[in-house]
Structures are given as structure tokens and as C-alpha cells.
CSV table of C-alpha atoms (C1' of nucleotides) in Angstrom, one decimal:
chain,number,residue,atom,x,y,z
A,1,MET,CA,13.5,6.8,-28.9
A,2,SER,CA,12.4,10.4,-29.7
A,3,SER,CA,12.3,13.6,-27.7
A,4,THR,CA,13.1,13.5,-23.9
A,5,ASN,CA,10.4,10.8,-23.0
A,6,ALA,CA,11.5,7.8,-20.8
A,7,VAL,CA,11.8,4.2,-22.2
A,8,ALA,CA,8.2,3.2,-22.1
A,9,SER,CA,7.3,-0.3,-21.9
A,10,ASP,CA,5.7,-1.1,-25.6
A,11,GLU,CA,8.3,0.7,-27.3
A,12,ILE,CA,11.4,-0.8,-28.8
A,13,GLY,CA,14.8,0.6,-28.1
A,14,SER,CA,18.3,-0.4,-29.0
A,15,ASN,CA,19.8,-3.7,-27.7
A,16,ALA,CA,21.5,-1.8,-24.9
A,17,GLN,CA,18.4,-0.4,-23.8
A,18,ARG,CA,16.7,-3.7,-23.8
A,19,GLU,CA,19.4,-5.4,-21.8
A,20,ARG,CA,19.2,-2.4,-19.2
A,21,ARG,CA,15.5,-2.8,-18.9
A,22,GLU,CA,15.7,-6.6,-18.4
A,23,ARG,CA,18.5,-6.2,-15.9
A,24,ILE,CA,16.6,-3.8,-13.8
A,25,LEU,CA,13.4,-6.1,-13.8
A,26,ASP,CA,16.1,-9.5,-12.9
A,27,ALA,CA,17.3,-7.3,-10.4
A,28,THR,CA,13.8,-6.1,-9.0
A,29,ILE,CA,12.5,-9.7,-8.9
A,30,ALA,CA,15.5,-11.2,-7.5
A,31,LEU,CA,15.3,-8.3,-4.3
A,32,ALA,CA,11.6,-8.8,-4.0
A,33,SER,CA,12.3,-12.7,-3.7
A,34,LYS,CA,14.8,-12.3,-0.8
A,35,GLY,CA,13.1,-9.7,1.2
A,36,GLY,CA,9.9,-8.5,-0.4
A,37,PHE,CA,8.3,-5.3,-0.7
A,38,ASP,CA,10.8,-3.2,1.6
A,39,ALA,CA,13.6,-4.9,0.3
A,40,VAL,CA,13.0,-3.7,-3.3
A,41,GLN,CA,14.9,-0.5,-2.3
A,42,MET,CA,15.3,1.8,-5.7
A,43,ARG,CA,19.0,2.3,-4.9
A,44,ALA,CA,19.6,-1.4,-4.2
A,45,VAL,CA,17.8,-2.3,-7.7
A,46,ALA,CA,19.8,0.4,-9.5
A,47,GLU,CA,23.0,-0.9,-7.6
A,48,GLN,CA,22.3,-4.6,-8.4
A,49,ALA,CA,21.1,-4.0,-12.1
A,50,ASP,CA,24.5,-1.8,-12.4
A,51,VAL,CA,22.8,1.4,-13.4
A,52,ALA,CA,22.5,4.8,-12.0
A,53,LEU,CA,19.5,5.7,-9.9
A,54,GLY,CA,18.6,8.3,-12.6
A,55,THR,CA,18.9,5.9,-15.0
A,56,LEU,CA,16.5,3.6,-13.1
A,57,TYR,CA,14.0,6.4,-12.9
A,58,ARG,CA,13.9,7.0,-16.4
A,59,TYR,CA,13.0,3.6,-17.5
A,60,PHE,CA,10.3,3.2,-14.6
A,61,PRO,CA,8.9,6.3,-13.0
A,62,SER,CA,8.4,4.8,-9.9
A,63,LYS,CA,8.9,1.9,-7.3
A,64,ILE,CA,5.1,0.9,-8.0
A,65,HIS,CA,5.7,1.0,-11.7
A,66,LEU,CA,8.9,-1.1,-11.3
A,67,LEU,CA,7.0,-3.8,-9.3
A,68,VAL,CA,3.9,-3.9,-11.6
A,69,THR,CA,5.7,-4.4,-14.4
A,70,ALA,CA,8.2,-7.2,-13.2
A,71,LEU,CA,4.8,-8.6,-12.0
A,72,ALA,CA,3.3,-8.5,-15.2
A,73,ARG,CA,6.5,-10.1,-16.7
A,74,GLU,CA,6.4,-12.9,-14.0
A,75,PHE,CA,2.7,-13.8,-14.6
A,76,GLU,CA,2.9,-14.0,-18.3
A,77,ARG,CA,5.7,-16.7,-18.0
A,78,ALA,CA,3.8,-18.4,-15.4
A,79,GLU,CA,0.8,-18.3,-17.4
A,80,SER,CA,2.3,-19.5,-20.7
A,81,THR,CA,3.5,-22.7,-18.8
A,82,LEU,CA,0.4,-23.4,-17.5
A,83,ALA,CA,-1.3,-23.1,-20.7
A,84,THR,CA,1.0,-26.0,-22.0
A,85,ARG,CA,-0.6,-28.4,-19.4
A,86,THR,CA,-4.1,-30.2,-19.5
A,87,ILE,CA,-6.2,-29.2,-16.3
A,88,SER,CA,-7.4,-32.0,-14.1
A,89,GLY,CA,-11.0,-32.1,-12.6
A,90,ASP,CA,-14.5,-33.2,-13.9
A,91,THR,CA,-16.5,-29.9,-13.3
A,92,PRO,CA,-15.6,-26.6,-14.1
A,93,ALA,CA,-15.3,-25.8,-10.4
A,94,ASP,CA,-13.0,-28.5,-9.7
A,95,ARG,CA,-10.9,-27.2,-12.6
A,96,VAL,CA,-10.7,-23.8,-11.6
A,97,ILE,CA,-10.0,-24.9,-7.9
A,98,SER,CA,-7.3,-27.2,-9.4
A,99,VAL,CA,-5.5,-24.1,-11.3
A,100,LEU,CA,-5.7,-21.7,-8.6
A,101,ARG,CA,-4.3,-24.6,-6.0
A,102,ARG,CA,-1.3,-24.9,-8.1
A,103,THR,CA,-0.9,-21.0,-8.8
A,104,THR,CA,-1.6,-20.3,-5.1
A,105,ARG,CA,0.9,-22.8,-4.1
A,106,GLY,CA,3.5,-21.6,-6.5
A,107,LEU,CA,3.1,-18.1,-5.0
A,108,GLN,CA,3.2,-19.4,-1.4
A,109,GLY,CA,6.5,-20.8,-2.4
A,110,ASP,CA,7.8,-17.3,-2.7
A,111,PRO,CA,6.1,-15.5,0.0
A,112,HIS,CA,8.6,-12.7,-0.3
A,113,LEU,CA,8.0,-12.3,-3.9
A,114,THR,CA,4.2,-12.5,-3.6
A,115,ASP,CA,4.5,-9.8,-0.7
A,116,ALA,CA,6.3,-7.3,-3.0
A,117,LEU,CA,3.9,-8.1,-6.0
A,118,THR,CA,0.4,-8.0,-4.4
A,119,ARG,CA,1.3,-4.8,-2.5
A,120,ALA,CA,2.5,-3.4,-5.6
A,121,PHE,CA,-0.9,-4.2,-7.2
A,122,MET,CA,-2.8,-2.8,-4.7
A,123,PHE,CA,-0.9,0.5,-4.6
A,124,ALA,CA,-1.2,0.8,-8.4
A,125,ASP,CA,-2.6,3.9,-9.7
A,126,LYS,CA,-4.0,5.0,-13.1
A,127,SER,CA,-0.6,5.6,-14.7
A,128,ALA,CA,-0.2,1.9,-14.4
A,129,ALA,CA,-3.4,1.0,-15.5
A,130,GLN,CA,-2.2,-1.0,-18.6
A,131,GLU,CA,0.0,-3.4,-17.0
A,132,ILE,CA,-2.9,-3.9,-14.1
A,133,HIS,CA,-5.2,-4.5,-17.1
A,134,ALA,CA,-2.6,-7.0,-18.8
A,135,VAL,CA,-2.6,-9.1,-15.5
A,136,GLY,CA,-6.4,-9.0,-15.4
A,137,MET,CA,-6.8,-10.3,-18.7
A,138,LEU,CA,-4.2,-13.0,-18.5
A,139,LEU,CA,-5.8,-14.2,-14.9
A,140,THR,CA,-9.5,-13.9,-16.8
A,141,ARG,CA,-8.1,-16.5,-19.8
A,142,MET,CA,-6.7,-18.7,-17.1
A,143,LEU,CA,-9.8,-19.1,-15.3
A,144,THR,CA,-12.1,-19.0,-18.1
A,145,ARG,CA,-10.0,-21.8,-20.0
A,146,ALA,CA,-10.1,-23.7,-16.7
A,147,MET,CA,-13.9,-23.3,-16.8
A,148,HIS,CA,-14.5,-24.3,-20.4
A,149,PRO,CA,-11.3,-26.0,-21.7
A,150,GLY,CA,-11.0,-26.5,-25.4
A,151,THR,CA,-13.2,-24.0,-26.5
A,152,ASP,CA,-12.7,-20.0,-26.7
A,153,GLU,CA,-16.3,-19.1,-26.6
A,154,VAL,CA,-16.7,-17.3,-23.3
A,155,SER,CA,-20.0,-15.6,-22.3
A,156,ASP,CA,-20.3,-12.4,-20.2
A,157,ASP,CA,-21.1,-14.3,-17.5
A,158,ASP,CA,-18.1,-16.3,-17.5
A,159,ILE,CA,-16.1,-13.3,-17.8
A,160,ALA,CA,-18.2,-11.6,-14.4
A,161,ILE,CA,-17.4,-14.9,-12.6
A,162,ALA,CA,-13.4,-15.1,-13.3
A,163,ARG,CA,-13.4,-11.2,-12.5
A,164,VAL,CA,-15.3,-12.2,-9.1
A,165,ILE,CA,-12.9,-15.1,-8.8
A,166,GLY,CA,-10.0,-12.8,-9.2
A,167,ASP,CA,-11.2,-10.1,-6.5
A,168,VAL,CA,-11.4,-13.0,-4.0
A,169,TRP,CA,-8.2,-14.1,-4.7
A,170,LEU,CA,-6.5,-10.7,-4.4
A,171,SER,CA,-8.1,-10.1,-1.2
A,172,ALA,CA,-7.2,-13.7,-0.1
A,173,LEU,CA,-3.6,-13.0,-1.2
A,174,VAL,CA,-3.6,-9.7,0.8
A,175,ALA,CA,-4.9,-11.2,3.9
A,176,TRP,CA,-2.2,-13.8,3.5
A,177,VAL,CA,1.1,-11.7,2.8
A,178,THR,CA,0.0,-9.3,5.6
A,179,GLY,CA,-0.3,-12.4,8.1
A,180,ARG,CA,-4.0,-12.1,8.6
A,181,SER,CA,-4.5,-15.7,7.6
A,182,THR,CA,-2.7,-19.0,7.0
A,183,ALA,CA,-1.9,-20.5,3.7
A,184,GLU,CA,-4.4,-23.2,4.6
A,185,GLU,CA,-7.3,-20.6,5.4
A,186,THR,CA,-6.4,-19.1,2.4
A,187,ALA,CA,-6.9,-22.2,0.1
A,188,ALA,CA,-10.2,-23.2,1.9
A,189,HIS,CA,-11.5,-20.0,1.7
A,190,MET,CA,-10.6,-19.7,-2.3
A,191,GLU,CA,-12.1,-23.3,-2.6
A,192,ARG,CA,-15.4,-22.3,-0.5
A,193,ALA,CA,-15.8,-19.1,-2.7
A,194,VAL,CA,-15.4,-20.9,-6.3
A,195,ARG,CA,-17.8,-23.8,-5.2
A,196,LEU,CA,-20.4,-21.1,-4.2
A,197,ILE,CA,-20.0,-19.2,-7.5
A,198,LEU,CA,-20.0,-22.0,-9.5
A,199,ARG,CA,-22.6,-24.3,-8.1
B,1,MET,CA,-1.9,1.7,32.5
B,2,SER,CA,1.2,0.2,33.8
B,3,SER,CA,5.0,-0.2,32.8
B,4,THR,CA,6.0,1.8,29.6
B,5,ASN,CA,3.5,0.1,27.3
B,6,ALA,CA,1.8,2.4,24.9
B,7,VAL,CA,-1.8,3.3,25.4
B,8,ALA,CA,-3.5,0.2,23.7
B,9,SER,CA,-7.1,0.5,22.3
B,10,ASP,CA,-8.8,-1.7,24.4
B,11,GLU,CA,-7.4,-0.6,27.8
B,12,ILE,CA,-8.9,2.5,29.9
B,13,GLY,CA,-6.7,5.4,30.1
B,14,SER,CA,-7.3,8.7,32.1
B,15,ASN,CA,-10.0,11.1,30.8
B,16,ALA,CA,-6.8,13.3,29.6
B,17,GLN,CA,-5.8,10.0,27.4
B,18,ARG,CA,-9.0,9.4,26.1
B,19,GLU,CA,-9.6,12.9,25.0
B,20,ARG,CA,-6.1,13.0,23.6
B,21,ARG,CA,-6.8,9.7,21.5
B,22,GLU,CA,-10.2,11.2,20.2
B,23,ARG,CA,-8.5,14.3,19.1
B,24,ILE,CA,-5.8,12.4,17.4
B,25,LEU,CA,-8.5,10.0,15.6
B,26,ASP,CA,-10.5,13.5,14.8
B,27,ALA,CA,-7.6,15.0,13.2
B,28,THR,CA,-6.7,11.8,10.9
B,29,ILE,CA,-10.2,12.0,9.8
B,30,ALA,CA,-10.3,15.5,9.1
B,31,LEU,CA,-6.9,15.4,7.2
B,32,ALA,CA,-7.8,12.2,5.3
B,33,SER,CA,-10.8,13.8,4.3
B,34,LYS,CA,-9.5,16.6,2.8
B,35,GLY,CA,-6.5,14.9,1.1
B,36,GLY,CA,-6.6,11.2,1.1
B,37,PHE,CA,-3.9,8.9,2.3
B,38,ASP,CA,-1.1,11.3,1.7
B,39,ALA,CA,-2.6,13.9,3.4
B,40,VAL,CA,-2.5,12.2,6.7
B,41,GLN,CA,1.0,13.0,7.7
B,42,MET,CA,2.1,12.4,10.8
B,43,ARG,CA,3.5,15.8,11.8
B,44,ALA,CA,0.3,17.2,10.7
B,45,VAL,CA,-1.8,15.0,12.7
B,46,ALA,CA,0.2,15.8,15.7
B,47,GLU,CA,0.2,19.6,15.0
B,48,GLN,CA,-3.8,19.4,14.5
B,49,ALA,CA,-4.6,17.3,17.6
B,50,ASP,CA,-2.0,19.5,19.8
B,51,VAL,CA,0.2,16.7,20.6
B,52,ALA,CA,4.0,16.2,20.0
B,53,LEU,CA,4.8,14.0,17.6
B,54,GLY,CA,6.1,11.1,19.8
B,55,THR,CA,3.1,11.2,21.9
B,56,LEU,CA,1.4,10.4,18.8
B,57,TYR,CA,3.5,7.7,18.1
B,58,ARG,CA,2.9,6.4,21.6
B,59,TYR,CA,-0.6,6.0,21.0
B,60,PHE,CA,-0.4,4.7,17.5
B,61,PRO,CA,2.6,2.8,16.4
B,62,SER,CA,2.4,3.6,12.7
B,63,LYS,CA,0.4,5.5,10.3
B,64,ILE,CA,-1.3,2.1,9.3
B,65,HIS,CA,-2.5,1.5,12.6
B,66,LEU,CA,-4.0,5.3,13.1
B,67,LEU,CA,-5.7,5.0,9.7
B,68,VAL,CA,-7.0,1.1,10.5
B,69,THR,CA,-8.2,2.5,13.8
B,70,ALA,CA,-10.0,5.4,12.6
B,71,LEU,CA,-11.4,3.5,9.8
B,72,ALA,CA,-12.9,0.8,12.6
B,73,ARG,CA,-14.4,3.8,14.3
B,74,GLU,CA,-15.9,5.4,11.5
B,75,PHE,CA,-17.3,2.2,10.1
B,76,GLU,CA,-18.7,1.0,13.4
B,77,ARG,CA,-20.5,4.7,13.6
B,78,ALA,CA,-21.8,4.0,9.9
B,79,GLU,CA,-23.1,0.6,10.5
B,80,SER,CA,-24.8,1.4,13.6
B,81,THR,CA,-26.8,4.2,11.6
B,82,LEU,CA,-27.6,1.9,9.1
B,83,ALA,CA,-28.6,-0.8,11.6
B,84,THR,CA,-31.6,1.2,12.4
B,85,ARG,CA,-33.3,1.6,9.2
B,86,THR,CA,-35.2,-1.3,7.4
B,87,ILE,CA,-33.9,-2.6,4.4
B,88,SER,CA,-35.8,-2.4,0.8
B,89,GLY,CA,-35.8,-5.1,-1.4
B,90,ASP,CA,-37.9,-8.3,-2.1
B,91,THR,CA,-34.9,-10.6,-2.5
B,92,PRO,CA,-32.0,-11.0,-0.6
B,93,ALA,CA,-29.8,-9.9,-3.7
B,94,ASP,CA,-32.1,-6.8,-4.0
B,95,ARG,CA,-31.4,-6.0,0.1
B,96,VAL,CA,-27.7,-6.9,-0.6
B,97,ILE,CA,-27.6,-4.7,-3.5
B,98,SER,CA,-29.7,-2.0,-1.7
B,99,VAL,CA,-27.2,-1.6,1.3
B,100,LEU,CA,-24.0,-1.9,-0.8
B,101,ARG,CA,-25.5,0.9,-3.0
B,102,ARG,CA,-26.1,2.9,-0.1
B,103,THR,CA,-22.7,2.4,1.6
B,104,THR,CA,-20.9,2.6,-1.4
B,105,ARG,CA,-22.4,6.1,-2.1
B,106,GLY,CA,-21.7,7.2,1.1
B,107,LEU,CA,-18.0,6.3,0.6
B,108,GLN,CA,-17.7,7.8,-2.9
B,109,GLY,CA,-19.1,11.1,-1.3
B,110,ASP,CA,-15.9,11.3,0.6
B,111,PRO,CA,-13.5,10.0,-2.1
B,112,HIS,CA,-10.4,11.2,-0.3
B,113,LEU,CA,-11.4,9.8,2.8
B,114,THR,CA,-12.2,6.5,1.1
B,115,ASP,CA,-8.9,6.9,-0.4
B,116,ALA,CA,-7.1,7.0,2.8
B,117,LEU,CA,-9.1,4.0,4.6
B,118,THR,CA,-9.0,1.7,1.8
B,119,ARG,CA,-5.3,2.1,1.2
B,120,ALA,CA,-4.8,1.7,4.9
B,121,PHE,CA,-6.9,-1.6,5.1
B,122,MET,CA,-4.7,-3.1,2.3
B,123,PHE,CA,-1.5,-2.2,3.9
B,124,ALA,CA,-2.5,-3.4,7.4
B,125,ASP,CA,-0.2,-6.3,8.5
B,126,LYS,CA,-0.8,-8.6,11.5
B,127,SER,CA,-0.1,-6.1,14.1
B,128,ALA,CA,-3.5,-4.4,13.1
B,129,ALA,CA,-5.3,-7.9,12.8
B,130,GLN,CA,-7.6,-7.2,15.8
B,131,GLU,CA,-9.2,-3.9,14.2
B,132,ILE,CA,-9.1,-5.3,10.7
B,133,HIS,CA,-11.0,-8.3,11.9
B,134,ALA,CA,-13.6,-6.2,13.9
B,135,VAL,CA,-14.4,-4.2,10.6
B,136,GLY,CA,-14.6,-7.6,8.7
B,137,MET,CA,-17.2,-8.8,11.3
B,138,LEU,CA,-19.3,-5.4,11.0
B,139,LEU,CA,-19.3,-5.9,7.0
B,140,THR,CA,-20.7,-9.5,7.4
B,141,ARG,CA,-23.2,-8.6,9.7
B,142,MET,CA,-24.3,-6.0,7.9
B,143,LEU,CA,-24.6,-8.3,4.8
B,144,THR,CA,-26.2,-11.3,6.5
B,145,ARG,CA,-28.8,-9.1,8.0
B,146,ALA,CA,-29.4,-7.6,4.4
B,147,MET,CA,-29.8,-11.1,3.4
B,148,HIS,CA,-32.3,-12.4,6.0
B,149,PRO,CA,-33.8,-9.3,7.9
B,150,GLY,CA,-35.3,-10.0,11.1
B,151,THR,CA,-33.6,-13.4,12.1
B,152,ASP,CA,-30.1,-13.7,13.9
B,153,GLU,CA,-29.7,-17.3,12.4
B,154,VAL,CA,-27.0,-17.2,10.0
B,155,SER,CA,-25.5,-20.5,8.2
B,156,ASP,CA,-21.9,-20.9,7.4
B,157,ASP,CA,-23.2,-20.4,3.8
B,158,ASP,CA,-24.5,-17.0,4.7
B,159,ILE,CA,-21.1,-16.2,6.2
B,160,ALA,CA,-19.1,-17.3,3.1
B,161,ILE,CA,-21.5,-15.5,0.7
B,162,ALA,CA,-21.0,-12.3,2.9
B,163,ARG,CA,-17.2,-12.8,3.1
B,164,VAL,CA,-17.1,-13.4,-0.6
B,165,ILE,CA,-19.0,-10.2,-1.6
B,166,GLY,CA,-16.9,-8.2,1.1
B,167,ASP,CA,-13.8,-9.4,-0.9
B,168,VAL,CA,-15.3,-8.3,-4.2
B,169,TRP,CA,-16.0,-4.9,-2.6
B,170,LEU,CA,-12.7,-4.5,-1.3
B,171,SER,CA,-11.2,-5.0,-4.7
B,172,ALA,CA,-13.8,-2.8,-6.5
B,173,LEU,CA,-13.2,-0.2,-3.9
B,174,VAL,CA,-9.4,-0.3,-4.6
B,175,ALA,CA,-10.0,-0.2,-8.5
B,176,TRP,CA,-12.0,2.9,-7.8
B,177,VAL,CA,-9.5,4.6,-5.3
B,178,THR,CA,-6.7,4.0,-7.8
B,179,GLY,CA,-8.5,5.5,-10.3
B,180,ARG,CA,-8.8,2.2,-12.4
B,181,SER,CA,-12.6,2.0,-12.5
B,182,THR,CA,-15.2,4.8,-12.3
B,183,ALA,CA,-18.0,5.1,-9.6
B,184,GLU,CA,-20.6,3.7,-12.2
B,185,GLU,CA,-18.4,0.6,-13.3
B,186,THR,CA,-17.8,0.1,-9.6
B,187,ALA,CA,-21.5,0.1,-8.8
B,188,ALA,CA,-22.0,-2.2,-11.8
B,189,HIS,CA,-19.4,-4.7,-11.2
B,190,MET,CA,-20.7,-5.1,-7.5
B,191,GLU,CA,-24.2,-5.4,-8.4
B,192,ARG,CA,-23.5,-8.2,-11.1
B,193,ALA,CA,-21.4,-10.2,-8.5
B,194,VAL,CA,-24.0,-10.1,-6.2
B,195,ARG,CA,-26.7,-11.6,-8.5
B,196,LEU,CA,-24.2,-14.2,-9.6
B,197,ILE,CA,-23.6,-15.1,-6.2
B,198,LEU,CA,-27.1,-14.7,-4.8
B,199,ARG,CA,-28.8,-16.3,-7.8
C,1,DT,C1',34.7,11.7,-39.4
C,2,DC,C1',32.3,15.3,-36.8
C,3,DT,C1',28.8,16.7,-34.0
C,4,DA,C1',24.1,17.7,-31.8
C,5,DG,C1',21.1,15.7,-29.4
C,6,DA,C1',19.9,11.8,-26.1
C,7,DA,C1',21.1,8.6,-22.7
C,8,DG,C1',23.7,7.4,-18.5
C,9,DT,C1',26.5,8.6,-14.3
C,10,DG,C1',27.4,10.2,-9.8
C,11,DA,C1',26.0,12.8,-6.1
C,12,DA,C1',23.3,16.1,-3.5
C,13,DA,C1',19.2,17.3,-1.7
C,14,DC,C1',14.0,16.9,-0.5
C,15,DG,C1',9.7,15.3,2.0
C,16,DT,C1',7.5,12.2,4.9
C,17,DG,C1',7.5,8.0,8.2
C,18,DT,C1',10.0,6.5,12.2
C,19,DT,C1',13.2,6.4,15.8
C,20,DC,C1',15.5,8.6,19.5
C,21,DC,C1',17.0,11.4,23.4
C,22,DT,C1',16.8,15.0,26.9
C,23,DA,C1',13.9,18.3,29.7
C,24,DT,C1',9.6,19.4,31.4
C,25,DT,C1',4.8,18.4,33.3
C,26,DA,C1',1.4,15.2,35.4
C,27,DT,C1',0.0,11.7,38.4
C,28,DG,C1',-0.3,8.6,42.0
C,29,DT,C1',1.6,7.2,46.8
C,30,DC,C1',3.6,7.7,51.1
D,1,DG,C1',3.2,18.2,50.6
D,2,DA,C1',7.4,15.7,48.6
D,3,DC,C1',8.9,12.2,45.9
D,4,DA,C1',9.3,8.7,42.0
D,5,DT,C1',7.6,7.5,37.9
D,6,DA,C1',5.0,7.7,33.7
D,7,DA,C1',3.6,10.7,30.1
D,8,DT,C1',4.4,14.5,27.1
D,9,DA,C1',6.8,18.2,24.6
D,10,DG,C1',10.1,19.8,21.2
D,11,DG,C1',13.2,18.5,18.0
D,12,DA,C1',17.1,16.3,16.0
D,13,DA,C1',18.3,12.4,13.4
D,14,DC,C1',17.7,8.6,10.0
D,15,DA,C1',15.9,5.8,6.0
D,16,DC,C1',14.2,5.5,1.5
D,17,DG,C1',11.3,7.2,-2.3
D,18,DT,C1',11.8,10.8,-5.7
D,19,DT,C1',13.9,14.9,-7.8
D,20,DT,C1',17.4,17.6,-9.7
D,21,DC,C1',21.6,18.8,-11.9
D,22,DA,C1',26.4,19.1,-13.8
D,23,DC,C1',29.2,16.3,-16.3
D,24,DT,C1',30.3,12.3,-19.2
D,25,DT,C1',29.4,8.9,-23.1
D,26,DC,C1',26.8,7.0,-26.7
D,27,DT,C1',24.7,7.0,-31.2
D,28,DA,C1',22.7,8.8,-35.5
D,29,DG,C1',22.9,11.6,-39.3
D,30,DA,C1',25.2,14.8,-42.2
DNA sequence: TCTAGAAGTGAAACGTGTTCCTATTATGTC
DNA sequence: GACATAATAGGAACACGTTTCACTTCTAGA
């Protein structure tokens, strides 16, 4: 580390710094999982991670950065787990729906965490563009792999399709976490959208 | 009005109450238009509308309710203006794109207002479901009318298509107001999505 | 080993959404 | 017109994200 800059996500610090960073992200996920966006209070995160409030802000410049970074880490783990499985389904639409169903079910199994991460995603501004983009790439890869398993050739259309499905997914998640639609409605809407787009 | 309930949106109060309500919404739009979500500060709204802070909260239980209600009013006005025009374009996709372009341009002409209203929309929870639903219906009607001008017969597929386009639109707006994509990228993404869905 | 600068601590303080409370003013009923 | 009740004003107070600052501890290089 040089100068007075904060500890950026892609720089390598000392072991102590890496551990602090992980502790902070762990505390964030734990609090989010227990009580959602509102429960991730900066003082509480600092206390649970055993760092001072000022230190927390040195590592993450805002609550949104903190949550989006935590989201990216969780998403990466989930995606790498998913990547080891074979995807069931005979058509691209079936496989995409299968993947989305599994992922959506995972999210709905931890509603508070989903609430926190979804809201953070929606509130993230330009300064978190890098993390947001990383998540978007993971999602795109996940969906294109479901559409064309076994190949790495991805057309522009495929990417556009993946983005549209991602958009619908995000909107559906927002509607779900804000209590405006049920889990069943969310799933049904997603499935319907995929069949419309991939017919 | 009876008992100690607040002044609900669909109940009819006295003239003074209606006028206060309108003044509050006017102040909200004015402040949002000048400085976006952050500039809509409850104390500032109260002052500009010439009501006490407590009164503001009696009319609208939260900043989100306030903004979503203001959004619904603006959207209704815009939609009724749009409804009087004939829509250009030879295919459903062309007409939908034409409508979205005009509307998106309108929003982008007042970025601060769009910022405030988009963020409010994303943050709205169940207690604002009614207002959110009203906006969704307006959007659906706008899009189905663009797809099939002159008829009122709307299939389930048409509604599903309109919802998907609405979802993509919302995601694109969020990306735009948070500075993660430019106006041009937003427009291009929307157009591409519509052509994918309505091909 | 010594030392300068970076990193961390602990706590106070500020801004804004939200709540609460008391005094004052409208409003509708007899 | 007098009264009961609802509505409003005015402002204090609280919660949480964020900033700031003085002080202490760690760490890397001479």
C-alpha cells in the first residue's frame, strides 16, 4: 500500500489486512442474513468484525460498496459451485429455467440476505461499477452456459438475451424482496419471460 | 375523514386538505427536478409546501410513499398526453421502440427527477404496492397499445411481453441514473431487447 | 534497533429520515 | 354561539450513515 489510499479490492495487502477484510465481509453477510439491508448497520458490522468504525470506512467507503462487494463474493462462490454441475433440460429454454429456478430458490432460502444484496445492487452508483460489472459477467456466463452447454462460442444475440433475462430477473427479485409479489409469482413470471425470449 | 387515520390517497378530504396534498406533491416534484432523490428532503418539502413536518408525515408516511405517489401522478399525466397521439411505425416492434424512445427521452430530459422517481420505485415496499401497481398498469397499457393500436383486445402473451419490456426498461433506467451506462447505451439496449422479444 | 509514516482505535459530531409531544387552530355538531 | 374533536404548527429528540480528529500501534527501511 502506498500513500493514504484506502485498501482497494484488487490490491494485495498484508495478511492482517486480508484477514480484516474477510472478517468484515463475513460480518456483513451474517448481519444481512439475519435482518436484511437495515440490519447491516455500519457500527454493528465494525463491532462484529472487531474493527473500529473508521477502519471499516477505510476498507469500504460506503455501506453500498460493502454490500456490493459482499454480494460479488457470494455470487462468485455460488457460480463456481453451479459450474461443476451438469444442467438438466433438453432445450435452451428448459436449461435456463432450470438454472434460474435453482438460483432463485437459493436466494429465496435466505430472504434477508437477498433483500440486502438486491437493494445494494439497485442503489450502487458509478463508483461501484466495477463490482456490479463483475456480477453481471458472472450472470451472463451462467446463462449463456445454460443456453449452450459445452461450447464457449457466444454470439452477440446470446449476450443480449442473457442481459434481458438478467434484467427481468432483477426486476422480479426487487418485486419479491419488497413484498410486491410472492415467490411463486416470481418464479412463474421468470419462466414465462424466458419462454417468450427463447422461443 | 374519521378517527385518527392519516389522509389516504383515495379518500376525499376537505378542499384545504386536497390543496395541501397538491402543494406537497408539487414541492416534491420541484425539489426532485432540481436535485434528485437526495434533494427531496422532508424538511425542505414541508417548508416549500408551507406545512409543518408532522403534517407532511400525516399525509405521506415516508419519503418513499411521497415520491412514489408523485411518480404515479406524473406518469398518469404523461400517459394521458401520449394517449392522444398516433404512434408511428409499421411493426409492433417499431411502434414500441418509438413509444419507448419518446418516453425515455422525456425522462432523460429531467435526469434529477428521473433519478428520484426511479430510486423511489426500487425502494418501495408492500405498503406502496397500490401506487406501484397503478404505474405498472399504465406502462402495460401504453405498450400494448403500441403493439396493437386501435384494438382493445389484449392477449396474455401481450401482457407478458409488456411486463418483460417494462422490466428491461426499469433495469436500464437504474443503470442510467446510477451512472453505470450512458443515455445512448440505454436506448440501444432497450431497442435491442424489444427486437429480441418482438421478432 | 531506531524511526517515520501508514494503519488502526475510540469517540465525538453532523445530516437527514422519522417519531413524538404540546400548544394552537379548524371544523363540524348541538 | 359553545363545545368536542380532528388537524396543524413548531420543534425537540432519536437512529443510523458518514466524517473527523487526536492518539496509539504496527511496519518497513536505514
